[in-house]
Coordinates of C-alpha atoms in Angstrom, one line a residue:
M1 CA 28.1 170.3 -111.5
Q2 CA 25.9 168.0 -113.6
P3 CA 27.6 165.7 -116.1
R4 CA 27.6 167.1 -119.6
S5 CA 25.7 164.0 -120.8
T6 CA 22.6 165.2 -118.9
A7 CA 22.7 168.6 -120.6
P8 CA 20.3 167.6 -123.5
F9 CA 17.8 166.3 -120.9
Y10 CA 17.9 169.6 -119.0
V11 CA 17.4 171.5 -122.2
V12 CA 14.1 169.7 -122.7
V13 CA 13.2 170.1 -119.0
I14 CA 13.9 173.8 -119.0
G15 CA 12.0 174.2 -122.3
I16 CA 9.0 172.4 -120.8
V17 CA 9.2 174.4 -117.5
I18 CA 9.3 177.7 -119.4
A19 CA 6.5 176.7 -121.7
C20 CA 4.4 175.6 -118.8
A21 CA 5.2 178.8 -116.9
L22 CA 4.1 180.9 -119.9
M23 CA 0.9 178.9 -120.3
G24 CA 0.3 179.1 -116.5
L25 CA 0.6 182.9 -116.6
C26 CA -1.7 183.0 -119.5
L27 CA -4.2 180.8 -117.7
L28 CA -4.1 183.0 -114.6
Q29 CA -4.6 186.1 -116.8
L30 CA -7.6 184.4 -118.5
L31 CA -9.1 183.5 -115.1
Q32 CA -8.6 187.0 -113.9
S33 CA -10.3 188.3 -117.1
R34 CA -13.2 185.9 -116.5
Q35 CA -13.5 187.2 -112.9
D36 CA -13.4 190.8 -114.3
A37 CA -16.3 189.9 -116.7
L38 CA -18.3 188.5 -113.8
D39 CA -17.6 191.6 -111.7
R40 CA -18.6 193.9 -114.5
A41 CA -21.8 191.9 -115.0
S42 CA -22.6 192.1 -111.3
E43 CA -22.1 195.9 -111.3
T44 CA -24.2 196.3 -114.4
S45 CA -27.0 194.2 -112.9
R46 CA -26.9 196.3 -109.8
N47 CA -27.1 199.6 -111.8
L48 CA -30.0 198.3 -113.9
G49 CA -31.8 197.2 -110.7
L50 CA -31.3 200.6 -109.1
I51 CA -32.7 202.3 -112.2
A52 CA -35.8 200.1 -112.2
Q53 CA -36.2 200.5 -108.4
R54 CA -36.0 204.3 -108.5
D55 CA -38.5 204.5 -111.4
I56 CA -41.0 202.2 -109.6
E57 CA -40.6 203.9 -106.2
R58 CA -41.1 207.3 -107.7
N59 CA -44.2 206.4 -109.6
F60 CA -45.7 204.4 -106.8
E61 CA -45.1 207.4 -104.5
L62 CA -47.1 209.6 -106.9
Y63 CA -49.8 207.0 -107.1
D64 CA -50.0 206.8 -103.3
L65 CA -50.2 210.6 -103.1
S66 CA -53.2 210.5 -105.5
L67 CA -54.9 207.9 -103.3
Q68 CA -54.3 210.0 -100.2
A69 CA -55.6 213.1 -102.1
V70 CA -58.9 211.2 -102.9
I71 CA -59.3 210.1 -99.2
H72 CA -58.8 213.7 -98.1
G73 CA -61.3 214.9 -100.7
L74 CA -63.8 212.4 -99.5
E75 CA -63.6 213.9 -96.0
R76 CA -64.5 217.4 -97.3
P77 CA -68.3 218.0 -97.4
D78 CA -67.9 220.8 -100.0
V79 CA -66.2 218.4 -102.4
M80 CA -68.8 215.7 -101.9
A81 CA -71.6 218.2 -102.3
A82 CA -70.2 219.5 -105.6
P83 CA -71.7 218.5 -109.0
P84 CA -70.4 215.1 -110.3
A85 CA -68.2 216.6 -113.0
L86 CA -66.5 219.1 -110.6
R87 CA -66.2 216.5 -107.9
R88 CA -64.6 214.0 -110.3
G89 CA -62.1 216.7 -111.4
V90 CA -61.2 217.6 -107.8
L91 CA -60.9 214.1 -106.5
F92 CA -59.0 212.5 -109.4
D93 CA -57.0 215.5 -110.6
H94 CA -53.7 213.9 -109.7
A95 CA -54.3 210.7 -111.6
M96 CA -56.1 211.9 -114.7
T97 CA -53.0 212.4 -116.8
A98 CA -50.8 209.6 -115.4
Q99 CA -49.6 207.1 -117.9
F100 CA -50.5 203.4 -117.5
I101 CA -53.3 204.2 -115.1
G102 CA -56.1 201.7 -115.9
S103 CA -58.8 203.2 -113.6
M104 CA -59.1 205.0 -110.3
L105 CA -62.1 203.9 -108.2
V106 CA -63.8 204.5 -104.8
L107 CA -65.6 201.4 -103.5
D108 CA -68.1 201.5 -100.6
A109 CA -68.1 199.2 -97.6
A110 CA -70.0 196.6 -99.7
G111 CA -67.4 196.6 -102.6
N112 CA -69.6 198.6 -105.0
I113 CA -68.1 201.4 -107.2
I114 CA -69.4 204.8 -106.0
L115 CA -66.8 207.1 -107.7
D116 CA -65.1 206.5 -111.0
S117 CA -62.2 208.6 -112.5
A118 CA -63.3 207.6 -116.0
N119 CA -67.0 208.8 -115.8
D120 CA -69.3 211.1 -113.9
A121 CA -71.7 208.2 -113.6
P122 CA -69.7 205.3 -112.0
R123 CA -69.5 202.1 -113.9
Q124 CA -71.3 199.1 -112.4
G125 CA -69.2 196.6 -110.5
N126 CA -68.7 194.9 -107.2
F127 CA -65.2 193.9 -106.0
A128 CA -65.9 192.7 -102.5
D129 CA -64.3 189.3 -103.4
R130 CA -60.9 190.8 -104.3
K131 CA -58.1 190.4 -101.8
Y132 CA -57.2 194.1 -102.1
F133 CA -60.8 194.8 -100.7
T134 CA -61.0 192.2 -98.0
I135 CA -57.6 192.9 -96.5
H136 CA -58.6 196.5 -95.8
R137 CA -62.0 195.5 -94.5
D138 CA -60.5 193.0 -92.1
N139 CA -57.4 195.1 -91.0
P140 CA -57.5 198.8 -90.5
N141 CA -53.7 199.2 -90.3
V142 CA -52.6 197.9 -93.7
G143 CA -51.8 201.3 -95.1
L144 CA -50.9 201.2 -98.8
Y145 CA -51.6 197.7 -100.2
I146 CA -50.2 196.4 -103.5
S147 CA -52.1 193.5 -104.9
D148 CA -51.0 190.5 -106.9
P149 CA -51.6 190.7 -110.7
Y150 CA -55.2 190.1 -111.8
E151 CA -57.3 190.5 -114.9
S152 CA -59.5 193.6 -114.8
R153 CA -63.2 193.1 -115.0
L154 CA -63.8 196.6 -116.2
R155 CA -61.2 196.7 -118.9
G156 CA -61.7 193.5 -120.8
G157 CA -59.3 191.3 -118.8
T158 CA -56.3 193.7 -118.9
R159 CA -53.6 192.5 -116.6
S160 CA -53.1 194.9 -113.7
I161 CA -52.1 195.4 -110.1
A162 CA -54.1 197.5 -107.7
L163 CA -52.7 200.1 -105.2
T164 CA -55.3 200.6 -102.5
R165 CA -55.9 202.4 -99.3
R166 CA -58.7 202.1 -96.7
V167 CA -61.4 204.7 -96.3
S168 CA -62.8 204.9 -92.8
H169 CA -65.8 206.6 -91.2
P170 CA -65.1 209.3 -88.5
D171 CA -65.6 206.6 -85.9
G172 CA -62.9 204.4 -87.6
S173 CA -65.3 201.9 -89.0
F174 CA -64.7 200.5 -92.5
A175 CA -66.2 202.8 -95.2
G176 CA -64.6 201.2 -98.3
I177 CA -61.4 201.6 -100.3
V178 CA -59.8 203.9 -102.9
L179 CA -58.1 202.1 -105.7
I180 CA -55.7 202.8 -108.6
A181 CA -55.3 200.0 -111.2
I182 CA -51.9 200.1 -112.9
N183 CA -51.5 198.3 -116.1
L184 CA -48.7 195.7 -116.1
E185 CA -47.7 197.2 -119.4
Y186 CA -45.9 199.8 -117.3
F187 CA -43.4 197.2 -116.0
H188 CA -43.2 195.5 -119.3
K189 CA -42.0 198.7 -121.1
L190 CA -39.7 199.6 -118.2
F191 CA -38.0 196.3 -118.2
A192 CA -37.9 196.0 -122.0
G193 CA -35.8 199.2 -122.1
L194 CA -33.0 197.6 -120.0
S195 CA -30.5 195.6 -122.0
L196 CA -29.5 192.3 -120.4
G197 CA -28.3 190.3 -123.3
P198 CA -30.0 187.5 -125.2
H199 CA -30.7 185.3 -122.2
G200 CA -30.9 187.8 -119.4
S201 CA -34.0 188.5 -117.3
I202 CA -35.4 191.1 -115.0
S203 CA -38.3 190.5 -112.7
L204 CA -40.5 192.2 -110.2
I205 CA -41.7 189.8 -107.5
G206 CA -44.0 190.3 -104.6
K207 CA -42.6 189.4 -101.3
D208 CA -45.1 186.6 -101.1
G209 CA -43.5 185.0 -104.1
I210 CA -46.0 186.0 -106.8
M211 CA -44.4 187.0 -110.1
V212 CA -45.6 190.5 -111.1
M213 CA -43.6 191.0 -114.2
R214 CA -40.7 189.2 -116.0
Q215 CA -38.6 190.1 -119.0
P216 CA -38.4 188.2 -121.3
Y217 CA -42.1 188.5 -121.2
D218 CA -44.3 185.4 -121.1
V219 CA -48.0 185.8 -120.2
H220 CA -47.9 182.4 -118.4
T221 CA -45.3 183.5 -115.9
I222 CA -47.3 186.5 -114.7
G223 CA -49.0 185.7 -111.4
R224 CA -46.9 182.5 -111.0
D225 CA -46.0 181.5 -107.4
I226 CA -42.3 180.9 -107.1
S227 CA -42.2 181.0 -103.3
Q228 CA -40.8 177.5 -103.2
A229 CA -38.0 178.1 -105.6
A230 CA -34.4 178.1 -104.3
T231 CA -33.8 181.5 -105.9
F232 CA -36.7 183.1 -104.1
R233 CA -35.6 181.7 -100.7
R234 CA -32.3 183.5 -101.3
F235 CA -34.1 186.7 -102.2
R236 CA -35.9 186.7 -98.9
A237 CA -32.8 185.8 -96.8
T238 CA -31.1 189.2 -97.1
P239 CA -32.2 192.7 -98.1
E240 CA -29.8 192.7 -101.1
G241 CA -27.3 190.4 -102.7
T242 CA -25.7 188.7 -105.6
F243 CA -25.4 184.9 -106.4
S244 CA -25.4 182.4 -109.2
E245 CA -28.2 179.9 -109.6
T246 CA -30.2 178.0 -112.2
A247 CA -33.6 179.6 -112.8
S248 CA -36.6 177.4 -112.0
I249 CA -38.7 179.0 -114.8
D250 CA -36.4 178.3 -117.8
G251 CA -33.5 176.3 -116.5
V252 CA -30.9 178.9 -117.5
R253 CA -28.0 179.5 -115.1
R254 CA -27.7 183.2 -114.3
L255 CA -25.9 185.7 -112.1
Y256 CA -28.6 187.2 -109.9
Y257 CA -28.7 190.7 -108.3
F258 CA -31.7 191.3 -106.1
K259 CA -33.0 193.9 -103.8
N260 CA -36.0 194.0 -101.4
L261 CA -37.5 197.4 -102.0
P262 CA -37.5 199.1 -98.5
A263 CA -40.7 201.0 -98.9
L264 CA -42.7 198.5 -101.0
P265 CA -43.5 194.8 -100.6
L266 CA -41.7 194.1 -103.8
I267 CA -38.4 192.5 -104.9
I268 CA -36.5 193.7 -107.9
M269 CA -34.3 191.0 -109.5
V270 CA -31.8 191.5 -112.4
A271 CA -30.1 188.4 -113.8
E272 CA -27.6 188.1 -116.6
A273 CA -27.1 184.6 -118.1
E274 CA -23.6 183.2 -117.6
Q275 CA -23.4 182.3 -121.3
D276 CA -23.9 186.0 -122.1
I277 CA -21.5 187.2 -119.5
Y278 CA -18.7 185.0 -120.7
A279 CA -19.5 185.1 -124.4
A280 CA -16.9 187.7 -125.3
W281 CA -14.4 186.4 -122.8
R282 CA -14.9 182.8 -124.1
G283 CA -14.0 183.9 -127.7
R284 CA -10.9 185.7 -126.5
A285 CA -9.9 182.9 -124.2
I286 CA -10.2 180.3 -127.0
T287 CA -8.1 182.5 -129.4
I288 CA -5.5 183.4 -126.8
G289 CA -5.4 179.9 -125.3
A290 CA -4.9 178.3 -128.7
L291 CA -2.1 180.7 -129.6
V292 CA -0.3 180.3 -126.2
A293 CA -0.8 176.5 -126.4
A294 CA 0.6 176.5 -129.9
F295 CA 3.5 178.7 -128.8
G296 CA 4.2 176.4 -125.8
A297 CA 4.0 173.3 -127.9
G298 CA 6.4 175.0 -130.4
F299 CA 8.7 176.0 -127.7
I300 CA 8.8 172.5 -126.3
A301 CA 9.3 171.0 -129.8
L302 CA 12.2 173.5 -130.3
S303 CA 13.7 172.4 -127.0
I304 CA 13.5 168.8 -128.1
V305 CA 15.1 169.7 -131.4
L306 CA 17.9 171.7 -129.7
S307 CA 18.3 168.8 -127.2
A308 CA 18.7 166.3 -130.1
Q309 CA 21.2 168.7 -131.8
L310 CA 23.1 169.1 -128.6
R311 CA 23.1 165.3 -128.1
R312 CA 24.5 164.8 -131.6
R313 CA 27.1 167.5 -131.1
M314 CA 28.2 166.0 -127.8
R315 CA 28.3 162.6 -129.3
A316 CA 30.4 163.9 -132.2
E317 CA 32.7 165.7 -129.7
S318 CA 33.0 162.5 -127.7
E319 CA 33.9 160.6 -130.8
L320 CA 36.5 163.2 -131.7
V321 CA 37.9 163.0 -128.2
L322 CA 38.0 159.3 -128.4
L323 CA 39.7 159.4 -131.8
A324 CA 42.2 161.8 -130.4
R325 CA 43.0 159.6 -127.4
T326 CA 42.8 156.1 -129.0
D327 CA 44.5 154.2 -131.8
G328 CA 42.2 153.8 -134.7
L329 CA 43.4 150.3 -135.6
T330 CA 43.4 148.6 -132.2
G331 CA 41.0 150.6 -130.2
L332 CA 43.6 151.0 -127.4
N333 CA 44.9 154.3 -126.1
N334 CA 47.4 156.0 -128.3
R335 CA 50.9 157.0 -127.3
R336 CA 50.0 160.6 -126.3
T337 CA 47.2 159.4 -124.0
F338 CA 49.5 156.8 -122.5
G339 CA 52.0 159.5 -121.7
E340 CA 49.4 161.5 -119.8
V341 CA 48.2 158.4 -117.8
L342 CA 51.8 157.4 -117.0
D343 CA 52.6 160.9 -115.7
Q344 CA 49.5 160.9 -113.5
E345 CA 50.2 157.4 -112.1
W346 CA 53.8 158.3 -111.4
R347 CA 52.7 161.4 -109.4
R348 CA 50.1 159.4 -107.6
A349 CA 52.5 156.6 -106.8
R350 CA 55.0 159.2 -105.4
R351 CA 52.3 160.7 -103.2
A352 CA 50.9 157.4 -102.0
R353 CA 54.3 155.7 -101.8
S354 CA 53.0 152.8 -103.9
V355 CA 54.4 150.8 -106.7
F356 CA 53.4 150.4 -110.4
S357 CA 54.7 148.2 -113.2
L358 CA 55.1 148.6 -116.9
L359 CA 54.9 146.0 -119.7
F360 CA 56.5 146.6 -123.1
V361 CA 55.0 144.2 -125.7
D362 CA 56.5 143.8 -129.2
V363 CA 55.3 141.4 -131.9
D364 CA 58.1 139.2 -133.0
R365 CA 59.4 139.6 -136.6
F366 CA 56.5 141.7 -137.6
K367 CA 58.2 143.3 -140.6
A368 CA 58.8 139.9 -142.1
Y369 CA 55.1 139.1 -141.4
N370 CA 54.0 142.2 -143.3
D371 CA 56.3 141.5 -146.2
T372 CA 55.0 137.9 -146.4
Y373 CA 51.2 138.3 -145.8
G374 CA 50.6 142.0 -146.7
H375 CA 49.7 145.1 -144.7
Q376 CA 46.0 144.1 -144.3
A377 CA 47.0 140.8 -142.7
G378 CA 49.5 142.8 -140.6
D379 CA 46.8 145.1 -139.4
D380 CA 44.5 142.2 -138.5
A381 CA 47.3 140.6 -136.5
L382 CA 47.9 143.8 -134.6
A383 CA 44.2 144.1 -133.8
A384 CA 44.2 140.5 -132.6
V385 CA 47.2 141.1 -130.4
A386 CA 45.5 144.3 -129.0
R387 CA 42.4 142.2 -128.0
C388 CA 44.6 139.7 -126.2
I389 CA 46.2 142.5 -124.2
G390 CA 42.8 144.1 -123.4
E391 CA 41.2 140.9 -122.3
N392 CA 43.9 140.2 -119.8
I393 CA 43.9 143.5 -117.9
R394 CA 40.7 143.8 -116.0
R395 CA 41.2 146.4 -113.3
P396 CA 39.8 149.9 -114.0
G397 CA 43.1 151.5 -113.4
D398 CA 45.1 149.3 -115.8
C399 CA 45.9 151.0 -119.1
A400 CA 47.0 149.5 -122.4
A401 CA 48.2 151.6 -125.4
R402 CA 49.7 151.2 -128.8
Y403 CA 53.1 152.7 -128.5
G404 CA 54.0 152.6 -132.2
G405 CA 54.1 150.1 -135.1
E406 CA 53.9 146.7 -133.6
E407 CA 54.8 147.9 -130.0
F408 CA 52.4 148.0 -127.1
V409 CA 52.7 149.2 -123.5
V410 CA 50.7 148.2 -120.5
L411 CA 50.6 150.3 -117.3
L412 CA 49.7 148.4 -114.1
P413 CA 49.1 150.7 -111.0
N414 CA 49.6 149.2 -107.5
T415 CA 51.1 146.1 -109.1
P416 CA 54.5 144.7 -107.9
I417 CA 56.9 142.9 -110.2
T418 CA 55.5 139.5 -109.4
G419 CA 52.0 140.4 -110.2
A420 CA 53.1 142.2 -113.4
E421 CA 55.0 139.1 -114.4
H422 CA 51.8 137.0 -114.0
I423 CA 49.8 139.3 -116.2
A424 CA 52.6 139.5 -118.8
E425 CA 52.7 135.7 -119.0
K426 CA 48.9 135.6 -119.6
I427 CA 49.2 138.1 -122.4
R428 CA 52.1 136.3 -124.0
A429 CA 50.3 132.9 -123.8
A430 CA 47.1 134.4 -125.2
I431 CA 49.0 135.8 -128.2
D432 CA 50.7 132.5 -128.7
E433 CA 47.4 130.7 -128.6
L434 CA 46.0 132.8 -131.4
G435 CA 47.8 130.4 -133.7
I436 CA 48.2 133.0 -136.5
E437 CA 50.5 131.6 -139.1
H438 CA 53.8 133.2 -139.5
A439 CA 56.2 131.3 -141.9
S440 CA 59.1 133.7 -141.2
S441 CA 59.0 133.1 -137.4
E442 CA 61.0 130.3 -135.8
F443 CA 57.8 129.4 -134.0
G444 CA 55.7 129.2 -137.2
R445 CA 53.1 131.5 -135.7
V446 CA 52.7 135.1 -134.4
T447 CA 54.3 135.6 -131.0
A448 CA 55.3 138.5 -128.9
S449 CA 58.2 139.3 -126.6
I450 CA 57.5 141.3 -123.4
G451 CA 59.8 143.5 -121.3
L452 CA 58.8 144.2 -117.7
A453 CA 59.9 146.9 -115.3
S454 CA 58.6 148.3 -112.0
W455 CA 58.8 151.6 -110.1
T456 CA 59.1 151.6 -106.3
P457 CA 59.0 154.5 -103.9
E458 CA 62.6 154.0 -103.1
Q459 CA 63.6 155.1 -106.6
D460 CA 64.3 158.7 -107.4
S461 CA 63.7 158.4 -111.1
E462 CA 61.3 160.0 -113.6
A463 CA 58.5 158.1 -115.2
G464 CA 60.4 158.0 -118.5
A465 CA 63.0 155.8 -116.8
V466 CA 60.5 153.1 -116.3
I467 CA 59.7 153.0 -120.1
K468 CA 63.4 152.9 -120.8
A469 CA 63.9 150.0 -118.4
A470 CA 61.0 148.1 -119.9
D471 CA 62.3 148.7 -123.4
E472 CA 65.7 147.4 -122.3
A473 CA 64.0 144.3 -120.8
L474 CA 62.2 143.8 -124.1
Y475 CA 65.5 144.0 -126.0
N476 CA 66.8 141.3 -123.7
A477 CA 63.8 139.1 -124.4
K478 CA 64.2 139.4 -128.1
A479 CA 68.0 138.8 -127.8
T480 CA 67.5 135.7 -125.8
G481 CA 65.0 133.9 -128.1
R482 CA 61.8 135.9 -128.4
N483 CA 58.3 134.7 -127.3
K484 CA 59.3 135.2 -123.7
I485 CA 59.2 137.7 -120.8
A486 CA 62.3 139.5 -119.5
Q487 CA 62.4 141.6 -116.3
F488 CA 64.3 144.7 -115.5
R489 CA 64.3 146.7 -112.2
T490 CA 65.2 150.4 -112.2
P491 CA 68.4 151.0 -110.3
D492 CA 68.2 152.8 -107.0

């Protein structure tokens, strides 16, 4: 069991531990809430990416079907022999009503427009320099090709991408291409309808690293090459994934979800800014954290207050115990305490077969001193005598007490009669050397007589017999002249 004196310290320690435990649990909960916010953001980004992916794949599939329908129509002699208006209606029927279609063209092997979905008479233009033309010319196995963003020459610089397919002669030689130009406004409106927070972004990127569209929209980012960016390298590393990174375009740290579209050479990327993801969580965390911190600090402060109160109470209890066990004037043990100590030492001496001695000290002619010098001087004299007694018993087991009035007793455990006599003489001499004036004493100063008795294992007497013997020895000392020591041994 810990000493009671350490109880206030442990009250504070327990208070701090409880407060820290509560704050720790709160911190764990806040961290879990933060992770939940990140998980929700990741799931939201994935869902938005899938929505955009499905819309793009569905529309591009329809556009590709339109391209294939034109190629099949070009292979039919009856269609090609029909009047221009009818032929245009048959060839371009699938694309005439499609939204965001800029133009649908058929180019010959030289890159010239030979058929135009917008007019019976084709517009003038040559696109042999465009990559979407040369790639089909040089490679017959490209299939559907999706170009990088470009500014349309036929539509006043409107930003577009081209979906193209090769047209071949019956012998497989290059005959030209069929082209659908899609306005980038399609992607702009699609992405603008997806909510990603104030600092979020969504992008469509070619697998060659060319930016097709980005929301928030900035005309300068369209067509930008980001193939060397750390984010793009991660896009190409796996078909699909999630990671956190700082964007090379605007320097904002975001949580990225990306997916490489399986049927198209495109990457869809959805990114929510971490400052948006954690905005609501941060507000709650600050509020909850402040409240819990205030509660923890208050709890610790309360523990400190309780510890101080407990310390004061224990001090008061100790003082009460001390007052109950000591004499208020001399500071020595009182008679009741001495009786308890004597009983304990007597029992211990019987068990250990040891000896102990007892001194009975009495101030000579003290009543006359009081009558002559007054009670205050008498109290001062008693206090001085008590100091002499206390200063001459040094061992921890020795016990001195005020027995009553001007009488004192000293218990000396494990001390034979010869040792007790030596101590008694030191006490007597110290009192005599005080030199306190005492006109009514035959010595002219305050002196004391001491009775001495010892208890040995051979005796079969109670502890009280030792007191009686010491008292009788004291009587003999006073009867034979005072200011002296008298011995008495308890009879067998």
